[in-house]
C-alpha cells in the first residue's frame, strides 16, 4: 500500500506526526518514506511494506496528512504503474523536462577523444538548438587492451565546453561508484556549467552494488540501459533498485538484445517495447539506435538503418534518443563505424520531430475512436 500525502505537507506539522504515529503502529507493517521534488511542489509518499493485505484503504485515506492511498503490487513498487495510480511520470533536471509525453535528443560522441571533436559536436548541437548530449569518459570495453576512455582527466574540459555551448545535460556512463564523486567534484569546482545524467551501461544493468550507490544520491538523474541478455522484467527490477534507494529520477533505455537472430544488426532492435515499458512503469523511455543497429548500412530507400530504427522508437512514443555522432568517424576511438555524421544532424533532427508529431497524431486518432465508442 502507498499513502500519498497532501502536497508540501510540513514534516513538523501535527497532521504529519499523527499520520506517521498511526502508520508506525500498524502490526506487521514497516514504512519507507520517499520524497519526490517536482518543479512546483514536494510530495511525500509513504510505502507500507509487509502485512498490508488486511489494511483498509479508506481508513488510511482518512488520516489527516494523507491525500490518497493506492494498493500497489510487488513489482516495481516505486517506478511502476499501479491500479488507480495517477502519479505523474518523469522529472525536471537542470532546466530540462523529462516525461513520458515529451522528447529529448542526446546526440554526441560515444567516447570523448580530443577537444576539437567535442567542440565541433557541441557547436553543431548549439546551432540546432539542442541542449543535451552524450559524452563517454569511462568506457566499459570487451577487450582489456582497448581504449578505456579518458576518465576523470577529460571532465574539466568536457564540462567547460558544454557550458560554453549551452548544453544543460550530458549523458555520461559510469562504471564504478567512485566516478560519481569525480564528476561531482569537477562540476562543483567549475561552478556547475552543465548537468550530468549518470548512465548505467548494459553490462552493468545487474551490478546491484553500483545501482544501490547511484540510487543513494539524488543530485544526478540516471539513464539505465536494458541488460542485453536478460528479460525485460529483470531490467525493470534493476531500475527499481535505484528508486528503492531513493532516486526515482530514472530513464529506461532500450538498446537492443544480444542474439545471432538480430543479424545483420549488432543487436536485435527491441523498440516495440517502448509502449510496453511506458505501460508497466512511469519512467520516460529512451531508445539507443546506434548500439542497437551498430552500422551505417542504408536500405534502398536511401535511409540509414540507424535512422529507420530511431523512427520506429519515436513513432511508438519514445521520450529520448541517445545516439552516436562523430565529426570524423575514421578517427573515433570507439564505435566509429556506427556514428552519424555532422552534416546528417539537421535531417536527422527533422526526421525525429516528424515522428514525434506523428506519434501525437496517432494518439488523437485512437482517442477519437475511444470517444466515439463511449458516446
Ligand atoms: C554506450 O552507450 O556507449 C554503451 C556502451 O552502450 P551499451 O551499454 O548499451 O552497450
Ligand atoms: Mn558505444
PDB file of C-alpha atoms in Angstrom, residues 32 177 180 198 208-220 222 241-248:
ATOM      1  CA  UNK A  32       9.591   3.613   3.847  1.00  0.00           C
ATOM      2  CA  UNK A 177      30.654   4.417  -7.821  1.00  0.00           C
ATOM      3  CA  UNK A 180      30.034   9.863  -9.122  1.00  0.00           C
ATOM      4  CA  UNK A 198      24.569   9.146 -14.985  1.00  0.00           C
ATOM      5  CA  UNK A 208      23.431  -4.279  -7.813  1.00  0.00           C
ATOM      6  CA  UNK A 209      26.051  -2.562  -5.653  1.00  0.00           C
ATOM      7  CA  UNK A 210      26.617   0.058  -8.369  1.00  0.00           C
ATOM      8  CA  UNK A 211      22.846   0.501  -8.714  1.00  0.00           C
ATOM      9  CA  UNK A 212      22.478   0.985  -4.965  1.00  0.00           C
ATOM     10  CA  UNK A 213      25.321   3.503  -4.824  1.00  0.00           C
ATOM     11  CA  UNK A 214      23.848   5.531  -7.677  1.00  0.00           C
ATOM     12  CA  UNK A 215      20.389   5.239  -6.116  1.00  0.00           C
ATOM     13  CA  UNK A 216      21.634   6.685  -2.834  1.00  0.00           C
ATOM     14  CA  UNK A 217      22.365  10.042  -4.439  1.00  0.00           C
ATOM     15  CA  UNK A 218      19.703  12.224  -5.946  1.00  0.00           C
ATOM     16  CA  UNK A 219      21.813  15.052  -7.349  1.00  0.00           C
ATOM     17  CA  UNK A 220      22.011  13.351 -10.747  1.00  0.00           C
ATOM     18  CA  UNK A 222      20.003   8.173 -14.124  1.00  0.00           C
ATOM     19  CA  UNK A 241      16.836  -0.809  -7.274  1.00  0.00           C
ATOM     20  CA  UNK A 242      17.717   2.832  -7.975  1.00  0.00           C
ATOM     21  CA  UNK A 243      14.311   4.037  -6.812  1.00  0.00           C
ATOM     22  CA  UNK A 244      14.283   1.794  -3.750  1.00  0.00           C
ATOM     23  CA  UNK A 245      17.475   3.501  -2.578  1.00  0.00           C
ATOM     24  CA  UNK A 246      15.922   6.948  -3.026  1.00  0.00           C
ATOM     25  CA  UNK A 247      16.490   8.077  -6.620  1.00  0.00           C
ATOM     26  CA  UNK A 248      13.374   7.728  -8.784  1.00  0.00           C
TER      27      UNK A 248
END
